[in-house]
Amino acid sequence: METIIFYIISAILIVFSVLTVTTNKILRAAVYLLFTLVATAAFYFMMEYEFLAAVQLTVYAGGIVVLIIFSILLTHQINMDLEKSDRLKKISSALIVLLGSIIVIFTISKYPFIPGSGIEDAADTSINSIGRQLLSYGEGGYILPFEVISILLLAAMIAAIIIAKKEKE
Amino acid sequence: MDFSFTIYIVLIPLFAFLVNGLLGNKIKDSVSGYLATFALGVSTLLSYFTAYHYFFNVGKVDGIYQKITAFNTTWVNFTDKLHIDLGVLIDPISVMMLVVITTVSLLVHIYSLGYMKGDEGFTKFFAFLSLFTFSMLGLVVATNIFQMYMFWELVGLSSYLLIGYYYTKPSAVAAAKKAFIVTRFADLGFLIGILFLSYTTGTFDFITLNEGASAFAQAAPLGFMGLSVLTWSLILIFIGGAGKSAMFPLHIWLPDAMEGPTPVSALIHAATMVVAGVYLVARLFPLFSAVDAIALEIVAIVGALSSIFAAIIACTQIDIKRVLAFSTMSQIGYMMLALGVSGMEEEGTGFMGSMFHLFTHAMFKALLFLGAGSIIHAVHSNKLSDMGNLRKYMPITHITFLIACFAIAGIPPFAGFFSKDEILVAAMAHNPIYFWIEWIVAGLTAFYMFRLYFGIFWANDKKHEHAHESPFSMTLPLIILAIAASLVGFIPFNELVTSDGKILDIHIHWDIAIPSIAVGIVGIIVAFIFYKKENSWPSKMVKIFGRFYTHALNKFYFDEIYMFVTKKIIFKRFSTPIAWFDRNVVDATMDGVATVTNYFSEKIKGIQSGQLQQYVMASITAVLIIVFIFNYLIS
Amino acid sequence: MIEGIDIQHIIIVSTLMFFIGVYGFMSRKNLITMLMAVELMLNSININFVAFNRYLHPENMQGHFYSLFIIAIAAAEAAVAISIIINLYRNLHSIDVEDVNKMKH
């Protein structure tokens, strides 16, 4: 059962990501991106990382895609059809991508992945333990990246405001 | 005794040149003039002291004057055998030349203090004079032929600077270039001669060359036309000397060089630079007499030809300095002839006569030129037709000029008689033809010099309002030189300067002296008749000589011949194709390299296009290639 | 751990998604669509991390937290990128990536 769901979701993922990068209309590209992100969240749910899935949906699907749509509106792109790129660029990038994916997939299929120990030793993924781990210092504690991320977000906020504000007349 | 102080004789004028040249803008005119004159005065005193010391105290060993190397230092050392030295050589002729050069230069300096007063480039003039004196002194004391060649070129450069001193006059600039180019062209022969000589003998050094002269001459291999290589090298060296001494046919620069200021003409073209060729032959004289006789014959022929050629032309010229220039050429012809007919040891009368004549000629020719300068200063013109009856206005110039004219005409007891007599004796002993040619030249010399004298100081008064005697700074050298011209004839040169350093036994040959005095007096009388008062004799003579007179007036068209050869033949056939090749092939290749590089760089610079996606494409491709190589090709 | 799926399958999916993102970045002309392709790439990375964590080391949560932080960083980066695009639009009146080419030869 789960395998079938997995294949369906991965199909959705691939199809919509292809559509995102090849469509002519920009708003549709944003919507396709949204669907891609939702499919990713579905992956996380299937792998029993619910918190991560929730964060993905909230931040990515609810925040970034909305931000992108706002920027489309702000730069008056919403009515325009995207110009077609020239043939040469498309073909050369397609070639590179094909080559790259072949190399990587070939390498991966050759490599013997040793699976982990099984469900008995699985870590606790409840939100309780996530919160505790996020704020603990010591072994397996992530307090330092947490604080750094908060400063990064502060900096990003200030930067975004300053770069995008209008010049005083 | 140690003669190493003689290096200062050469270096003091160099120091004066550097000071005047570098600081000329900042010091007053008079300061620079006095400085240069004072420096040269010190040099003069040192050379007199050297002469006294050498000739009368320590020079002789066993009755032979020694060649002393006072100072020698290796300048460029290529190998053990090949090295270029710089040094000071003291022997009779170099000491004599030191005395001549410093004396005449000092008098010219004093004279220029008055003559060039108020001129804009006053300091520059004195700097150039000091440079010239330095170069000439370095030339005469050279210990080896390469040093002589270097200073030879320096002398050429200094004369270029001095002739072209009035650089705003196109004729002066052209004259300077002509002098430099003609002498440089002759120096090509000189250089090739030096190379042959040093290759055959293995040395540059004069003492080695002269002492081993006969050994070298016998060991030299045979060359072109049956003459040995050594003979050819000496002939080539003589060509270089002939250029510098304005011998026929390389004489064309000397009349034009009169564009320079008159003190320059006195220094360079009377006393020093033009005798450099004679000095060169005298320096190498043992070698000249040891090789095939044709070498000295060529010297004699060129000398005789030059003297009669110049004497004929001098009779027709109307510019006072041109007359004196041709007279110089003629007298130098005498000196060359004397060397050419001379031998070594007992037959060395010619050598001694040549050196004696060099000495006396320096005195009276410098006197003539300085006097001419004084006259030109008074009437502001060079032409004979603008001068007349100047004896009333310029007594000192008059008397000194007269003394010089007597000296050059060979009238005893003035100096020219004694030296000319020795030359005529030597000429007669070698080959009577030379004697008769020089006898004719002596007559012509007296004629044209007195033509000049009577034309300037007697003849008709041209009503000069501004003519006045020159200032004391200009007349003092005239007086000193006049005294010298009267007295130096009595110096016993046969005891001091001879071909091998020993005393030469001579006496006055009255069968030679009487005809020479006679022809001189005849010349003076003819000039007196023609020129003392204006009359019709000169124009009658012009008619009699007709065409020949016109040819002589145009200096036998040698300038035109040279111009034709250079312009029509050398420029058109050789220089233009070579220039075309240089511009279109050589330069085009270089430009082509640059153009191709430019083209390729234009094509390549497209890589840095500023397009973000191209950069990304490039980096991803590179990463994939590296991954591929490291994973699958190298493992 | 998803029943019946090997890790290779998930990784192949995420690889494809990554290279589709690369294709989108290299071939699109509009800056905003390029940004969307960047988001695709980041998401594929996240899936990769989570898969490795779940399959190979289920006893700790490192991949989970990395992905969390990557999401936060991606958000910050998208915000700053959007503000730059808006500034660029104000100055050049176009958000064509070929017009942003001042740093050239």
PDB file of N, CA, C and O in Angstrom, chain B residues 390-432:
ATOM      1  N   LEU B 390      91.858  98.645 -43.089  1.00  0.00           N
ATOM      2  CA  LEU B 390      91.574  98.532 -41.663  1.00  0.00           C
ATOM      3  C   LEU B 390      92.787  98.801 -40.808  1.00  0.00           C
ATOM      4  O   LEU B 390      92.697  98.802 -39.591  1.00  0.00           O
ATOM      5  N   ARG B 391      93.951  99.021 -41.429  1.00  0.00           N
ATOM      6  CA  ARG B 391      95.121  99.201 -40.580  1.00  0.00           C
ATOM      7  C   ARG B 391      95.039 100.475 -39.767  1.00  0.00           C
ATOM      8  O   ARG B 391      95.693 100.601 -38.744  1.00  0.00           O
ATOM      9  N   LYS B 392      94.196 101.396 -40.220  1.00  0.00           N
ATOM     10  CA  LYS B 392      94.086 102.619 -39.445  1.00  0.00           C
ATOM     11  C   LYS B 392      93.303 102.391 -38.169  1.00  0.00           C
ATOM     12  O   LYS B 392      93.529 103.033 -37.161  1.00  0.00           O
ATOM     13  N   TYR B 393      92.328 101.471 -38.228  1.00  0.00           N
ATOM     14  CA  TYR B 393      91.427 101.333 -37.100  1.00  0.00           C
ATOM     15  C   TYR B 393      91.891 100.286 -36.124  1.00  0.00           C
ATOM     16  O   TYR B 393      91.519 100.331 -34.950  1.00  0.00           O
ATOM     17  N   MET B 394      92.633  99.259 -36.595  1.00  0.00           N
ATOM     18  CA  MET B 394      92.942  98.123 -35.740  1.00  0.00           C
ATOM     19  C   MET B 394      94.420  97.814 -35.805  1.00  0.00           C
ATOM     20  O   MET B 394      94.838  96.880 -36.482  1.00  0.00           O
ATOM     21  N   PRO B 395      95.238  98.595 -35.129  1.00  0.00           N
ATOM     22  CA  PRO B 395      96.688  98.415 -35.271  1.00  0.00           C
ATOM     23  C   PRO B 395      97.206  97.075 -34.757  1.00  0.00           C
ATOM     24  O   PRO B 395      98.037  96.441 -35.412  1.00  0.00           O
ATOM     25  N   ILE B 396      96.703  96.656 -33.585  1.00  0.00           N
ATOM     26  CA  ILE B 396      97.258  95.416 -33.020  1.00  0.00           C
ATOM     27  C   ILE B 396      96.916  94.232 -33.910  1.00  0.00           C
ATOM     28  O   ILE B 396      97.768  93.402 -34.226  1.00  0.00           O
ATOM     29  N   THR B 397      95.657  94.191 -34.337  1.00  0.00           N
ATOM     30  CA  THR B 397      95.266  93.109 -35.220  1.00  0.00           C
ATOM     31  C   THR B 397      96.115  93.119 -36.482  1.00  0.00           C
ATOM     32  O   THR B 397      96.533  92.079 -36.998  1.00  0.00           O
ATOM     33  N   HIS B 398      96.374  94.341 -36.978  1.00  0.00           N
ATOM     34  CA  HIS B 398      97.150  94.485 -38.200  1.00  0.00           C
ATOM     35  C   HIS B 398      98.529  93.867 -38.053  1.00  0.00           C
ATOM     36  O   HIS B 398      98.954  93.036 -38.866  1.00  0.00           O
ATOM     37  N   ILE B 399      99.236  94.258 -37.002  1.00  0.00           N
ATOM     38  CA  ILE B 399     100.623  93.799 -36.865  1.00  0.00           C
ATOM     39  C   ILE B 399     100.666  92.289 -36.643  1.00  0.00           C
ATOM     40  O   ILE B 399     101.460  91.575 -37.261  1.00  0.00           O
ATOM     41  N   THR B 400      99.775  91.781 -35.792  1.00  0.00           N
ATOM     42  CA  THR B 400      99.824  90.346 -35.533  1.00  0.00           C
ATOM     43  C   THR B 400      99.454  89.544 -36.772  1.00  0.00           C
ATOM     44  O   THR B 400     100.060  88.508 -37.073  1.00  0.00           O
ATOM     45  N   PHE B 401      98.478  90.037 -37.524  1.00  0.00           N
ATOM     46  CA  PHE B 401      98.093  89.343 -38.756  1.00  0.00           C
ATOM     47  C   PHE B 401      99.259  89.332 -39.730  1.00  0.00           C
ATOM     48  O   PHE B 401      99.533  88.331 -40.406  1.00  0.00           O
ATOM     49  N   LEU B 402      99.975  90.439 -39.790  1.00  0.00           N
ATOM     50  CA  LEU B 402     101.109  90.503 -40.714  1.00  0.00           C
ATOM     51  C   LEU B 402     102.179  89.486 -40.327  1.00  0.00           C
ATOM     52  O   LEU B 402     102.735  88.790 -41.188  1.00  0.00           O
ATOM     53  N   ILE B 403     102.440  89.408 -39.006  1.00  0.00           N
ATOM     54  CA  ILE B 403     103.442  88.433 -38.550  1.00  0.00           C
ATOM     55  C   ILE B 403     103.025  87.025 -38.948  1.00  0.00           C
ATOM     56  O   ILE B 403     103.834  86.221 -39.427  1.00  0.00           O
ATOM     57  N   ALA B 404     101.726  86.731 -38.750  1.00  0.00           N
ATOM     58  CA  ALA B 404     101.259  85.393 -39.114  1.00  0.00           C
ATOM     59  C   ALA B 404     101.396  85.154 -40.601  1.00  0.00           C
ATOM     60  O   ALA B 404     101.764  84.050 -41.029  1.00  0.00           O
ATOM     61  N   CYS B 405     101.112  86.152 -41.416  1.00  0.00           N
ATOM     62  CA  CYS B 405     101.242  85.963 -42.863  1.00  0.00           C
ATOM     63  C   CYS B 405     102.687  85.698 -43.247  1.00  0.00           C
ATOM     64  O   CYS B 405     102.969  84.840 -44.102  1.00  0.00           O
ATOM     65  N   PHE B 406     103.610  86.412 -42.620  1.00  0.00           N
ATOM     66  CA  PHE B 406     105.024  86.137 -42.917  1.00  0.00           C
ATOM     67  C   PHE B 406     105.378  84.722 -42.514  1.00  0.00           C
ATOM     68  O   PHE B 406     106.111  84.027 -43.206  1.00  0.00           O
ATOM     69  N   ALA B 407     104.841  84.291 -41.364  1.00  0.00           N
ATOM     70  CA  ALA B 407     105.174  82.953 -40.903  1.00  0.00           C
ATOM     71  C   ALA B 407     104.679  81.905 -41.875  1.00  0.00           C
ATOM     72  O   ALA B 407     105.396  80.974 -42.224  1.00  0.00           O
ATOM     73  N   ILE B 408     103.440  82.062 -42.352  1.00  0.00           N
ATOM     74  CA  ILE B 408     102.910  81.021 -43.227  1.00  0.00           C
ATOM     75  C   ILE B 408     103.578  81.058 -44.575  1.00  0.00           C
ATOM     76  O   ILE B 408     103.686  80.037 -45.263  1.00  0.00           O
ATOM     77  N   ALA B 409     104.056  82.223 -44.959  1.00  0.00           N
ATOM     78  CA  ALA B 409     104.719  82.290 -46.268  1.00  0.00           C
ATOM     79  C   ALA B 409     106.126  81.733 -46.214  1.00  0.00           C
ATOM     80  O   ALA B 409     106.744  81.531 -47.257  1.00  0.00           O
ATOM     81  N   GLY B 410     106.632  81.487 -45.023  1.00  0.00           N
ATOM     82  CA  GLY B 410     107.947  80.869 -44.926  1.00  0.00           C
ATOM     83  C   GLY B 410     109.091  81.849 -45.019  1.00  0.00           C
ATOM     84  O   GLY B 410     110.136  81.531 -45.594  1.00  0.00           O
ATOM     85  N   ILE B 411     108.896  83.031 -44.488  1.00  0.00           N
ATOM     86  CA  ILE B 411     109.959  84.035 -44.538  1.00  0.00           C
ATOM     87  C   ILE B 411     110.736  83.954 -43.228  1.00  0.00           C
ATOM     88  O   ILE B 411     110.124  84.018 -42.165  1.00  0.00           O
ATOM     89  N   PRO B 412     112.072  83.825 -43.267  1.00  0.00           N
ATOM     90  CA  PRO B 412     112.787  83.819 -42.001  1.00  0.00           C
ATOM     91  C   PRO B 412     112.758  85.197 -41.386  1.00  0.00           C
ATOM     92  O   PRO B 412     112.625  86.181 -42.108  1.00  0.00           O
ATOM     93  N   PRO B 413     112.956  85.390 -40.106  1.00  0.00           N
ATOM     94  CA  PRO B 413     113.174  84.392 -39.072  1.00  0.00           C
ATOM     95  C   PRO B 413     111.911  83.848 -38.429  1.00  0.00           C
ATOM     96  O   PRO B 413     111.970  83.274 -37.352  1.00  0.00           O
ATOM     97  N   PHE B 414     110.741  84.029 -39.097  1.00  0.00           N
ATOM     98  CA  PHE B 414     109.506  83.574 -38.464  1.00  0.00           C
ATOM     99  C   PHE B 414     109.409  82.068 -38.529  1.00  0.00           C
ATOM    100  O   PHE B 414     110.103  81.416 -39.297  1.00  0.00           O
ATOM    101  N   ALA B 415     108.489  81.517 -37.730  1.00  0.00           N
ATOM    102  CA  ALA B 415     108.531  80.086 -37.451  1.00  0.00           C
ATOM    103  C   ALA B 415     108.334  79.233 -38.676  1.00  0.00           C
ATOM    104  O   ALA B 415     108.977  78.201 -38.836  1.00  0.00           O
ATOM    105  N   GLY B 416     107.445  79.675 -39.574  1.00  0.00           N
ATOM    106  CA  GLY B 416     107.101  78.807 -40.679  1.00  0.00           C
ATOM    107  C   GLY B 416     108.293  78.433 -41.554  1.00  0.00           C
ATOM    108  O   GLY B 416     108.322  77.364 -42.147  1.00  0.00           O
ATOM    109  N   PHE B 417     109.260  79.311 -41.620  1.00  0.00           N
ATOM    110  CA  PHE B 417     110.391  79.047 -42.498  1.00  0.00           C
ATOM    111  C   PHE B 417     111.113  77.776 -42.082  1.00  0.00           C
ATOM    112  O   PHE B 417     111.412  76.916 -42.910  1.00  0.00           O
ATOM    113  N   PHE B 418     111.414  77.654 -40.793  1.00  0.00           N
ATOM    114  CA  PHE B 418     112.230  76.525 -40.345  1.00  0.00           C
ATOM    115  C   PHE B 418     111.525  75.196 -40.575  1.00  0.00           C
ATOM    116  O   PHE B 418     112.112  74.241 -41.086  1.00  0.00           O
ATOM    117  N   SER B 419     110.236  75.158 -40.219  1.00  0.00           N
ATOM    118  CA  SER B 419     109.546  73.881 -40.352  1.00  0.00           C
ATOM    119  C   SER B 419     109.337  73.516 -41.815  1.00  0.00           C
ATOM    120  O   SER B 419     109.557  72.373 -42.231  1.00  0.00           O
ATOM    121  N   LYS B 420     109.005  74.548 -42.625  1.00  0.00           N
ATOM    122  CA  LYS B 420     108.780  74.238 -44.035  1.00  0.00           C
ATOM    123  C   LYS B 420     110.064  73.780 -44.684  1.00  0.00           C
ATOM    124  O   LYS B 420     110.073  72.910 -45.560  1.00  0.00           O
ATOM    125  N   ASP B 421     111.175  74.359 -44.254  1.00  0.00           N
ATOM    126  CA  ASP B 421     112.465  74.005 -44.833  1.00  0.00           C
ATOM    127  C   ASP B 421     112.745  72.523 -44.623  1.00  0.00           C
ATOM    128  O   ASP B 421     113.187  71.821 -45.541  1.00  0.00           O
ATOM    129  N   GLU B 422     112.495  72.036 -43.399  1.00  0.00           N
ATOM    130  CA  GLU B 422     112.766  70.620 -43.126  1.00  0.00           C
ATOM    131  C   GLU B 422     111.927  69.732 -44.022  1.00  0.00           C
ATOM    132  O   GLU B 422     112.380  68.715 -44.529  1.00  0.00           O
ATOM    133  N   ILE B 423     110.683  70.158 -44.229  1.00  0.00           N
ATOM    134  CA  ILE B 423     109.807  69.331 -45.057  1.00  0.00           C
ATOM    135  C   ILE B 423     110.324  69.291 -46.493  1.00  0.00           C
ATOM    136  O   ILE B 423     110.358  68.238 -47.142  1.00  0.00           O
ATOM    137  N   LEU B 424     110.729  70.459 -46.991  1.00  0.00           N
ATOM    138  CA  LEU B 424     111.191  70.490 -48.374  1.00  0.00           C
ATOM    139  C   LEU B 424     112.458  69.656 -48.549  1.00  0.00           C
ATOM    140  O   LEU B 424     112.629  68.979 -49.573  1.00  0.00           O
ATOM    141  N   VAL B 425     113.328  69.689 -47.527  1.00  0.00           N
ATOM    142  CA  VAL B 425     114.540  68.862 -47.591  1.00  0.00           C
ATOM    143  C   VAL B 425     114.174  67.402 -47.698  1.00  0.00           C
ATOM    144  O   VAL B 425     114.676  66.665 -48.542  1.00  0.00           O
ATOM    145  N   ALA B 426     113.257  66.973 -46.841  1.00  0.00           N
ATOM    146  CA  ALA B 426     112.868  65.567 -46.859  1.00  0.00           C
ATOM    147  C   ALA B 426     112.223  65.199 -48.176  1.00  0.00           C
ATOM    148  O   ALA B 426     112.454  64.113 -48.712  1.00  0.00           O
ATOM    149  N   ALA B 427     111.394  66.101 -48.703  1.00  0.00           N
ATOM    150  CA  ALA B 427     110.710  65.810 -49.963  1.00  0.00           C
ATOM    151  C   ALA B 427     111.707  65.648 -51.094  1.00  0.00           C
ATOM    152  O   ALA B 427     111.610  64.735 -51.917  1.00  0.00           O
ATOM    153  N   MET B 428     112.685  66.549 -51.136  1.00  0.00           N
ATOM    154  CA  MET B 428     113.672  66.467 -52.195  1.00  0.00           C
ATOM    155  C   MET B 428     114.456  65.182 -52.115  1.00  0.00           C
ATOM    156  O   MET B 428     114.751  64.550 -53.128  1.00  0.00           O
ATOM    157  N   ALA B 429     114.772  64.746 -50.861  1.00  0.00           N
ATOM    158  CA  ALA B 429     115.568  63.522 -50.719  1.00  0.00           C
ATOM    159  C   ALA B 429     114.803  62.298 -51.187  1.00  0.00           C
ATOM    160  O   ALA B 429     115.382  61.351 -51.689  1.00  0.00           O
ATOM    161  N   HIS B 430     113.478  62.323 -51.059  1.00  0.00           N
ATOM    162  CA  HIS B 430     112.699  61.136 -51.413  1.00  0.00           C
ATOM    163  C   HIS B 430     112.412  61.112 -52.904  1.00  0.00           C
ATOM    164  O   HIS B 430     112.624  60.120 -53.576  1.00  0.00           O
ATOM    165  N   ASN B 431     111.866  62.243 -53.406  1.00  0.00           N
ATOM    166  CA  ASN B 431     111.452  62.242 -54.810  1.00  0.00           C
ATOM    167  C   ASN B 431     111.294  63.707 -55.218  1.00  0.00           C
ATOM    168  O   ASN B 431     110.468  64.410 -54.663  1.00  0.00           O
ATOM    169  N   PRO B 432     112.060  64.195 -56.181  1.00  0.00           N
ATOM    170  CA  PRO B 432     112.046  65.630 -56.507  1.00  0.00           C
ATOM    171  C   PRO B 432     110.676  66.154 -56.921  1.00  0.00           C
ATOM    172  O   PRO B 432     110.394  67.330 -56.759  1.00  0.00           O
TER     173      PRO B 432
END
